[in-house]
Short mmCIF file of C-alpha atoms and ligand atoms in Angstrom, two decimals:
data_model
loop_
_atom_site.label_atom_id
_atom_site.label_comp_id
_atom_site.label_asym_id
_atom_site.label_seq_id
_atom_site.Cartn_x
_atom_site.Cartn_y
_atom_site.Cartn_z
CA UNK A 796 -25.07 -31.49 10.46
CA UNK A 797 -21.93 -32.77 9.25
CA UNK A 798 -21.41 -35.50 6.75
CA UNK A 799 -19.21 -37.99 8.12
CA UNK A 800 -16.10 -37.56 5.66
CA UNK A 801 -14.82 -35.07 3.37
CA UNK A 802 -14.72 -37.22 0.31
CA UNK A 803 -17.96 -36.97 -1.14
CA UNK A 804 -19.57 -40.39 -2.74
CA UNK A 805 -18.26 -41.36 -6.43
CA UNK A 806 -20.28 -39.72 -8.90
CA UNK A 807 -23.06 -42.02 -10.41
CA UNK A 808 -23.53 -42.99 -13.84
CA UNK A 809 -26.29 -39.82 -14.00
CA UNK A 810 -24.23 -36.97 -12.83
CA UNK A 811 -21.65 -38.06 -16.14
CA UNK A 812 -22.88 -36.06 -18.78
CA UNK A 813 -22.45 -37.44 -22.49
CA UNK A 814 -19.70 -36.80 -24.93
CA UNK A 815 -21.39 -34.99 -27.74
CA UNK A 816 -20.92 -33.40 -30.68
CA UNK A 817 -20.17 -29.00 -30.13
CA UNK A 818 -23.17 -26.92 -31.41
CA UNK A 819 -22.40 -24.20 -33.80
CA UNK A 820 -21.92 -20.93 -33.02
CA UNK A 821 -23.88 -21.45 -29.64
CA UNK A 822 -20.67 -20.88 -27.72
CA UNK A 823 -17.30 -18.87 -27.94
CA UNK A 824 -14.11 -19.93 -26.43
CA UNK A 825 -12.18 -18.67 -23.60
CA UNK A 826 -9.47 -16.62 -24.21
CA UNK A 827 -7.58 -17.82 -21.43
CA UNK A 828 -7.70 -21.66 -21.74
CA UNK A 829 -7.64 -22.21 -25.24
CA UNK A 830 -4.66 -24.08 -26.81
CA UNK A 831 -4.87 -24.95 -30.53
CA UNK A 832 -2.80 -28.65 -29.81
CA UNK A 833 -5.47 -29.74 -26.81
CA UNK A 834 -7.37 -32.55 -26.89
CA UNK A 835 -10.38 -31.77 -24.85
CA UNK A 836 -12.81 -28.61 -24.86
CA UNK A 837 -14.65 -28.43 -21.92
CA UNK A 838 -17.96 -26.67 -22.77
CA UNK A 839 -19.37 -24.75 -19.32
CA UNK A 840 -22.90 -23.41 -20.74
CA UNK A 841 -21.84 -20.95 -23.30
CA UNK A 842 -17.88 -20.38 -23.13
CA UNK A 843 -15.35 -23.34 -24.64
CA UNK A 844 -11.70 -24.67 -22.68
CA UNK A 845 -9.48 -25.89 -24.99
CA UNK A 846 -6.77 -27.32 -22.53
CA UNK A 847 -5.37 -31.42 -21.91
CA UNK A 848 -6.95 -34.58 -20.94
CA UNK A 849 -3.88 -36.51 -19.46
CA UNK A 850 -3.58 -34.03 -16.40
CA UNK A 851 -7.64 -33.81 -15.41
CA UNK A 852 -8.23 -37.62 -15.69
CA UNK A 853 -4.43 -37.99 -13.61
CA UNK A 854 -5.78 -35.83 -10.79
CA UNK A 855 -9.56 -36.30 -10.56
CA UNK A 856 -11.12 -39.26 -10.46
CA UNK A 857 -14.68 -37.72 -11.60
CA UNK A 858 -12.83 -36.36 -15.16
CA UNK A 859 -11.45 -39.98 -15.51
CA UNK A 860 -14.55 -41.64 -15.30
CA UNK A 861 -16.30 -38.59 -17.48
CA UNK A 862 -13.67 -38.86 -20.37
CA UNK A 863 -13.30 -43.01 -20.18
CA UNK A 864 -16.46 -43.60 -21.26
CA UNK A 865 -16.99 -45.08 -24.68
CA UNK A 866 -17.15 -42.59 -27.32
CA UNK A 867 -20.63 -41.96 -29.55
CA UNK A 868 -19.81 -43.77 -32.72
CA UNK A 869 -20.27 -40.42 -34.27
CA UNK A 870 -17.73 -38.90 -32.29
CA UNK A 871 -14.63 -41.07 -33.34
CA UNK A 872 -13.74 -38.14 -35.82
CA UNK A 873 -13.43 -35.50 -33.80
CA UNK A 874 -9.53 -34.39 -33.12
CA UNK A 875 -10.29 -33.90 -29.36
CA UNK A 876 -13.00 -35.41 -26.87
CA UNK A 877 -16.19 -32.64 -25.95
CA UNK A 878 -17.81 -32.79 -22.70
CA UNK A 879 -20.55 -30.48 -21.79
CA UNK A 880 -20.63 -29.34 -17.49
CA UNK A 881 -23.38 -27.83 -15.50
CA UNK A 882 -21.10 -24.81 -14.14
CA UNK A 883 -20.69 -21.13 -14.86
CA UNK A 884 -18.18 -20.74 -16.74
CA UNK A 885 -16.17 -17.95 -14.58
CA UNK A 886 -16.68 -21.05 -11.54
CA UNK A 887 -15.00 -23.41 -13.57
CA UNK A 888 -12.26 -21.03 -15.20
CA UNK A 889 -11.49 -20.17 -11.62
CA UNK A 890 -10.89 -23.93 -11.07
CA UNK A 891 -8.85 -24.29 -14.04
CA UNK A 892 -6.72 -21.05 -13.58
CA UNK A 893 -5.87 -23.08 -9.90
CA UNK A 894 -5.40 -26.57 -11.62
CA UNK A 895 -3.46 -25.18 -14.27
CA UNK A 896 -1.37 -22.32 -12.84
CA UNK A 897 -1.71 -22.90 -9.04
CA UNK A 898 -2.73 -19.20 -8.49
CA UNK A 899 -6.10 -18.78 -8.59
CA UNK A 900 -6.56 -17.80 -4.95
CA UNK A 901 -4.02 -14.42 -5.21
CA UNK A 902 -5.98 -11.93 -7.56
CA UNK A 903 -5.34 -8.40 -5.94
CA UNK A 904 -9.27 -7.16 -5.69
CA UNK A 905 -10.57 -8.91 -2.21
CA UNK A 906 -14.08 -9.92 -3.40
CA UNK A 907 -12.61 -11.81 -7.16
CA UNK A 908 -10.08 -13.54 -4.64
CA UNK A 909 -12.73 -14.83 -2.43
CA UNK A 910 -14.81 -15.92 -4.90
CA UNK A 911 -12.28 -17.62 -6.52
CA UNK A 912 -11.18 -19.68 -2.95
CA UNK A 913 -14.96 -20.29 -2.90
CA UNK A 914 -15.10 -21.99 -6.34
CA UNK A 915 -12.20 -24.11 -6.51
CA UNK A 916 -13.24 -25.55 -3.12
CA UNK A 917 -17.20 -26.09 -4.04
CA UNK A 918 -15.65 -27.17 -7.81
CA UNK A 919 -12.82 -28.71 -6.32
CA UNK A 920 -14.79 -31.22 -3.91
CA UNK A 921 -17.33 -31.93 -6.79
CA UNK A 922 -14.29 -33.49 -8.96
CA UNK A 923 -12.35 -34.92 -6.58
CA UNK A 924 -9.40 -32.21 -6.56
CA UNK A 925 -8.18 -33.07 -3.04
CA UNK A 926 -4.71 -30.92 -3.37
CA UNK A 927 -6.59 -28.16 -4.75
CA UNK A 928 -9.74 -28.65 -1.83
CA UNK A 929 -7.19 -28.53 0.77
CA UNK A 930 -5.36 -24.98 -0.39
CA UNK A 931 -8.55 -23.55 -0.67
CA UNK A 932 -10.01 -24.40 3.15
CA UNK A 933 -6.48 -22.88 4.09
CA UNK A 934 -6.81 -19.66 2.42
CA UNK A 935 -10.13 -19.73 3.67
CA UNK A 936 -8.83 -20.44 7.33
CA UNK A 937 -6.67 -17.39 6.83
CA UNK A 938 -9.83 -14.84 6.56
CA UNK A 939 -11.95 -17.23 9.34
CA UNK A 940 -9.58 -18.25 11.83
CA UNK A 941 -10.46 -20.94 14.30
CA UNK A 942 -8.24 -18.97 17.42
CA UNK A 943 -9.46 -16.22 19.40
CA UNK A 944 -6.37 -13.86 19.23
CA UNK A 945 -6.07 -14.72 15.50
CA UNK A 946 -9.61 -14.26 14.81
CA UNK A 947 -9.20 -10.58 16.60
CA UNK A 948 -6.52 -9.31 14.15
CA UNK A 949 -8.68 -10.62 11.05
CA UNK A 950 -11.59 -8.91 12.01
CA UNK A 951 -9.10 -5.61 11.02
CA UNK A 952 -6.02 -6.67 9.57
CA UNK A 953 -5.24 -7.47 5.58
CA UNK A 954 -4.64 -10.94 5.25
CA UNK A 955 -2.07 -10.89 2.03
CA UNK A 956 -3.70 -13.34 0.48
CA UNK A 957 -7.61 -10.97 0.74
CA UNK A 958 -8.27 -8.42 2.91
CA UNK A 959 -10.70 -9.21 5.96
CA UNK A 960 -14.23 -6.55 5.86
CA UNK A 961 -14.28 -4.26 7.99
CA UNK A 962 -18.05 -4.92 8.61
CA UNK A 963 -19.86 -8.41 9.05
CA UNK A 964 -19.70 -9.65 5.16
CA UNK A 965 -22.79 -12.43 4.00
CA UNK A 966 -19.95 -14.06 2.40
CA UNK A 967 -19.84 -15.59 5.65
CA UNK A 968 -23.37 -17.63 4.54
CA UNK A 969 -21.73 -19.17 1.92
CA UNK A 970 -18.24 -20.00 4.06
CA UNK A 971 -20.68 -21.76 6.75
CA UNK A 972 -22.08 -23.89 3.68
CA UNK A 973 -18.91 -24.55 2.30
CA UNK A 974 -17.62 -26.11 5.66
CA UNK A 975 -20.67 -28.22 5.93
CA UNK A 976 -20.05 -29.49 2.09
CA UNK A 977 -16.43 -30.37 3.00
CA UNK A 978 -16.82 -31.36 6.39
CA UNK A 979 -14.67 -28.80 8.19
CA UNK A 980 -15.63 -27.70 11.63
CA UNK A 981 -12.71 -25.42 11.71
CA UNK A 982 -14.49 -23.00 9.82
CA UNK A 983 -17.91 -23.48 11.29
CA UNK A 984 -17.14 -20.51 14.54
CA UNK A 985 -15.48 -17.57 13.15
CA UNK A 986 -18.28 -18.16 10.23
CA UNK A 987 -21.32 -18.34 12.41
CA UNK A 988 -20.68 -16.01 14.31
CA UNK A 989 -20.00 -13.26 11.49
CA UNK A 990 -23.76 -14.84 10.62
CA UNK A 991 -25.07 -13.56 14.16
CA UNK A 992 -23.26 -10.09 13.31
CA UNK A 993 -25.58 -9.93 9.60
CA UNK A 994 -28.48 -7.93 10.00
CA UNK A 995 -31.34 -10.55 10.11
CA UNK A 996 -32.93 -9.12 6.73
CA UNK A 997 -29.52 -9.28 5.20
CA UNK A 998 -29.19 -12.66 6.61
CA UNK A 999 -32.53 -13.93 5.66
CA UNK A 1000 -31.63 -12.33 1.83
CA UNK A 1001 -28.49 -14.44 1.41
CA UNK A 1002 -24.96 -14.49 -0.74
CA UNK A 1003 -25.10 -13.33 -3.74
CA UNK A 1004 -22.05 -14.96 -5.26
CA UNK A 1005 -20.20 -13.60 -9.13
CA UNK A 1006 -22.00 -16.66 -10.72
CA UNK A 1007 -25.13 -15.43 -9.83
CA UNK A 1008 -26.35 -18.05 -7.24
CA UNK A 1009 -28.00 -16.80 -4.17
CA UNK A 1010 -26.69 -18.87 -1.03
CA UNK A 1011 -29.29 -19.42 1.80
CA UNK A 1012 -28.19 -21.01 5.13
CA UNK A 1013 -29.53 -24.34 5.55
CA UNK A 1014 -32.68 -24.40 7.85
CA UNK A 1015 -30.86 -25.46 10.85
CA UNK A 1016 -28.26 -23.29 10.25
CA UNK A 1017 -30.72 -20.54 9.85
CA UNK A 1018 -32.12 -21.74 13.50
CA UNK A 1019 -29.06 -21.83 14.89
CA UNK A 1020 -27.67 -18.37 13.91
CA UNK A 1021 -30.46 -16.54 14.90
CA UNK A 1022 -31.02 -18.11 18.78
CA UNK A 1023 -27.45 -17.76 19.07
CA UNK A 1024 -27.64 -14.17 18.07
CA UNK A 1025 -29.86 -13.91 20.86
CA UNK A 1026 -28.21 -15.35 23.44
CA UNK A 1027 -24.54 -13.45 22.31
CA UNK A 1028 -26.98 -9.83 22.51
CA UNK A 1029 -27.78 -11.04 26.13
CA UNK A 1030 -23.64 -12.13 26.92
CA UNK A 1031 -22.97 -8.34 25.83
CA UNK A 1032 -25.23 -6.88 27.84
CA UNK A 1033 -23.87 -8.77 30.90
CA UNK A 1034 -20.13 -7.95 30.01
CA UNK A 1035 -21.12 -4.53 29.84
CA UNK A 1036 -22.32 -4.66 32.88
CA UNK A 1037 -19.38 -5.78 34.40
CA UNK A 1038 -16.88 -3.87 32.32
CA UNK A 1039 -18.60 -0.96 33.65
CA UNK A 1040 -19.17 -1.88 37.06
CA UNK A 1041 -17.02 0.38 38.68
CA UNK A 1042 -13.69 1.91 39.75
CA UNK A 1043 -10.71 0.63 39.94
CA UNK A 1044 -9.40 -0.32 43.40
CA UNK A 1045 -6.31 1.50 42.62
CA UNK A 1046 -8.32 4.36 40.90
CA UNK A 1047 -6.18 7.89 40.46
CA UNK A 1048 -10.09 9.80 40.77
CA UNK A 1049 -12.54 7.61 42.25
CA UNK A 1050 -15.25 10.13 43.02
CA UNK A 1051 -14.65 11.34 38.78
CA UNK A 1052 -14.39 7.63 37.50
CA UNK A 1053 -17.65 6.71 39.18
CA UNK A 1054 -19.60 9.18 37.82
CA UNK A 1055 -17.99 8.55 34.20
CA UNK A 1056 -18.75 4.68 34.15
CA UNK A 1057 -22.16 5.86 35.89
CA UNK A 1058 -22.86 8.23 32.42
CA UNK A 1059 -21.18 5.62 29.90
CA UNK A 1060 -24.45 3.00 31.48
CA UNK A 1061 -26.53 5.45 31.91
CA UNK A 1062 -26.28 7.18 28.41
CA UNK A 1063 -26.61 3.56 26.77
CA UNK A 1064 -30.61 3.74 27.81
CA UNK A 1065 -31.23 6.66 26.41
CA UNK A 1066 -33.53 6.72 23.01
CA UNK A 1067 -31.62 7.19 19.87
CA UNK A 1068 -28.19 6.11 21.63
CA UNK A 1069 -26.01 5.06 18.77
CA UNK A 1070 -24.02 1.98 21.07
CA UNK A 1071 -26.11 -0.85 22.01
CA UNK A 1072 -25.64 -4.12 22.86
CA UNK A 1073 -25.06 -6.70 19.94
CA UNK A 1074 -23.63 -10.11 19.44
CA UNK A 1075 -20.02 -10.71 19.38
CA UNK A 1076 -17.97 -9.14 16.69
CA UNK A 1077 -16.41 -5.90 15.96
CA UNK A 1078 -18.22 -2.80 18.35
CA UNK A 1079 -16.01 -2.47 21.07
CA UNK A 1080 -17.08 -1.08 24.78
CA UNK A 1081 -13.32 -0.16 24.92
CA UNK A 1082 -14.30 2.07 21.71
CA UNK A 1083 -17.60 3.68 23.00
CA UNK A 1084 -15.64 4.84 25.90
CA UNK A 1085 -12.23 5.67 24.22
CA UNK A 1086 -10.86 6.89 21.02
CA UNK A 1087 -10.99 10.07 20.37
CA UNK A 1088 -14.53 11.04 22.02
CA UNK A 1089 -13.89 13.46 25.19
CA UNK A 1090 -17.15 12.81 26.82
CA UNK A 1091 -16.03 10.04 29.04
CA UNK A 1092 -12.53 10.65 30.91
CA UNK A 1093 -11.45 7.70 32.87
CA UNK A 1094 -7.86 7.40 34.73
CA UNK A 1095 -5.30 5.47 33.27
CA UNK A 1096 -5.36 2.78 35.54
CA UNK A 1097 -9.96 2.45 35.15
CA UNK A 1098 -8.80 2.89 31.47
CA UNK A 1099 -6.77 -0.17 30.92
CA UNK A 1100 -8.94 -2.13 33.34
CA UNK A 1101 -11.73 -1.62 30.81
CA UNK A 1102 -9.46 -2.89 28.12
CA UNK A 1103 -7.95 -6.07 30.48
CA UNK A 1104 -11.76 -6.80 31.17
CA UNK A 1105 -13.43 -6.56 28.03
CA UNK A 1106 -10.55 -9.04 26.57
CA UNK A 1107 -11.19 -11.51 29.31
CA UNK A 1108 -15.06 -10.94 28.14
CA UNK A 1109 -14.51 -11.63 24.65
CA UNK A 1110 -12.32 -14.70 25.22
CA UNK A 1111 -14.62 -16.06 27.43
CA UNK A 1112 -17.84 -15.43 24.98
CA UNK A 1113 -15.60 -17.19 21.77
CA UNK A 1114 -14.54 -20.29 24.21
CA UNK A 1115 -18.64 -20.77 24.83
CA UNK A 1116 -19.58 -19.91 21.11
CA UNK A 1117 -18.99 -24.12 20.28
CA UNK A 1118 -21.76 -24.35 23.14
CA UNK A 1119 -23.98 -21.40 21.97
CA UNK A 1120 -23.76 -22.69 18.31
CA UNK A 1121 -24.69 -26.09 18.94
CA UNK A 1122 -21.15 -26.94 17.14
CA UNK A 1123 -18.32 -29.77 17.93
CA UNK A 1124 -15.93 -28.54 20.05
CA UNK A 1125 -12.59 -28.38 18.96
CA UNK A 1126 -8.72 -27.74 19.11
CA UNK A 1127 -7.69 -24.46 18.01
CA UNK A 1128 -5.03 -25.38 16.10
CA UNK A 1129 -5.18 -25.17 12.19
CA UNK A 1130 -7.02 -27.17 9.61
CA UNK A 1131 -3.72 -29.60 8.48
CA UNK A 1132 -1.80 -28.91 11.37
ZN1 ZN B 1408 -10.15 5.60 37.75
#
């Protein structure tokens, strides 16, 4: 469920990890963030940042409270502060490249860009980067849009900021875990319901992400998907039902159209048929009947009414999905607008 506010509690004296003095040769610095006149190197397990204190402790209240505490006696020599953190290093340079630069989020390759959004945001909301949080839910609103027309187009169109998949993607375990971290319902829909589209094995396997950490959906989450998955397989059926339910009453061949929306049923029971019913997402009944395939020939008027009523089918399945998913409901309008 969600927490009740995005800014997650001040870190506790625990989570600060010590000053201390750099072991040698156990690490090798970045080639990226390294400046020779900085006065911190951030060690992230085995790869050194060289970069400047005044900026991190300005913007993030966790850094200031990391790099304000009293120096080890044995320390005091040292031309710059060392603090040692818990992430992989490609997380953190990801985070750094967006503190630094303000471009992390626009590498060319899809999958780099998205696990960049991904990091700054997790990395982002542990130090209290709000400005940097915030960018990286809206790029991240971009690919999962909370609006049923927009959330059409990104199931096919290149976003310019990283393409949408062409298939369900399990990225989509680690966006639903990312909106629960952050507290942004926004993102909870279009996310679950990719989820329900997952094979249940790939599902169950998780998101591998670059760092190597395999996401799982919470338990509840998990629970949710997968009766929601079954109810959405169920809302197909009965769409298709209807979008196939006849002829048109202005129908140019009624006695032809009958007996085509009779076969495109029909041939959907038969063993080994490649179209079946299946939650919400990017199969088309509009598709299995159109295109290029010759074996069902509607007229144009039973044509476009398949199109019209499979729309009104979809709309009405994404304006129950808040109800299906056990989520808030929820204007439509974007995160910050
Ligand atoms: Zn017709």
């Amino acid at each position: 469920m969600p927490e009740p506010s995005r800014k997650r509690p001040r870190t506790s004296d625990e989570d600060v990890p010590p000053v201390v003095q750099l072991p040698s040769g156990a690490t090798k610095k970045d080639d990226e963030f390294w400046f020779d006149d900085g006065n911190l190197i951030i060690v992230a397990q085995d790869v050194e940042f060289r970069i400047y204190k005044g900026p991190l402790v300005k913007h993030s209240p966790v850094f200031r409270d990391m790099l304000t505490l009293p120096q080890p006696a044995d320390a005091s020599d040292l031309s710059c502060a060392v603090v040692h953190i818990s992430e992989h290093p490609i997380s953190f340079k990801h985070l750094l490249r967006e503190f630094m630069t303000g471009n992390a989020c626009r590498l060319p390759d899809d999958k780099p860009a998205f696990e960049a959004v991904s990091a700054i945001v997790r990395l982002g909301h542990k130090y209290e980067l709000d400005s940097i949080v915030k960018k990286g839910l809206t790029c991240l609103e971009d690919i999962y849009p909370n609006e049923f027309r927009r959330w059409t187009r990104s199931l096919r169109v290149s976003g310019e900021i990283f393409a949408a998949v062409s298939q369900p993607s399990p990225r989509c375990i680690s966006v639903v875990n990312i909106a629960r971290l952050t507290d942004t319902p926004s993102l909870l829909r279009p996310a679950l319901v990719e989820c329900c589209e997952l094979d249940p094995k790939e599902l169950m396997a998780g998101y591998r992400r670059e760092d190597g950490v395999v996401e799982q959906l919470s338990a509840d989450d998990l629970a949710r998907v997968l009766l929601a998955r079954a109810e959405l397989i169920r809302l197909d059926a009965l769409a298709a039902l209807r979008i196939f339910q006849g002829v048109s009453t202005r129908c140019k061949d009624p006695a032809g159209c009958a007996r085509t929306f009779r076969d495109a049923l029909w041939n959907l029971t038969k063993p080994g048929a490649k179209t079946t019913f299946g939650p919400m997402g990017r199969r088309r009944w509009s598709e299995y009947v159109g295109g290029l395939r010759d074996d069902y020939v509607f007229c144009t008027v039973c044509r476009h009414g398949i199109y019209s009523q499979e729309s009104e089918e979809r709309q009405n399945i994404w304006e129950l999905l808040p109800s299906i998913l056990d989520i808030p409901e929820m204007p439509t309008l974007g995160l910050f607008d």
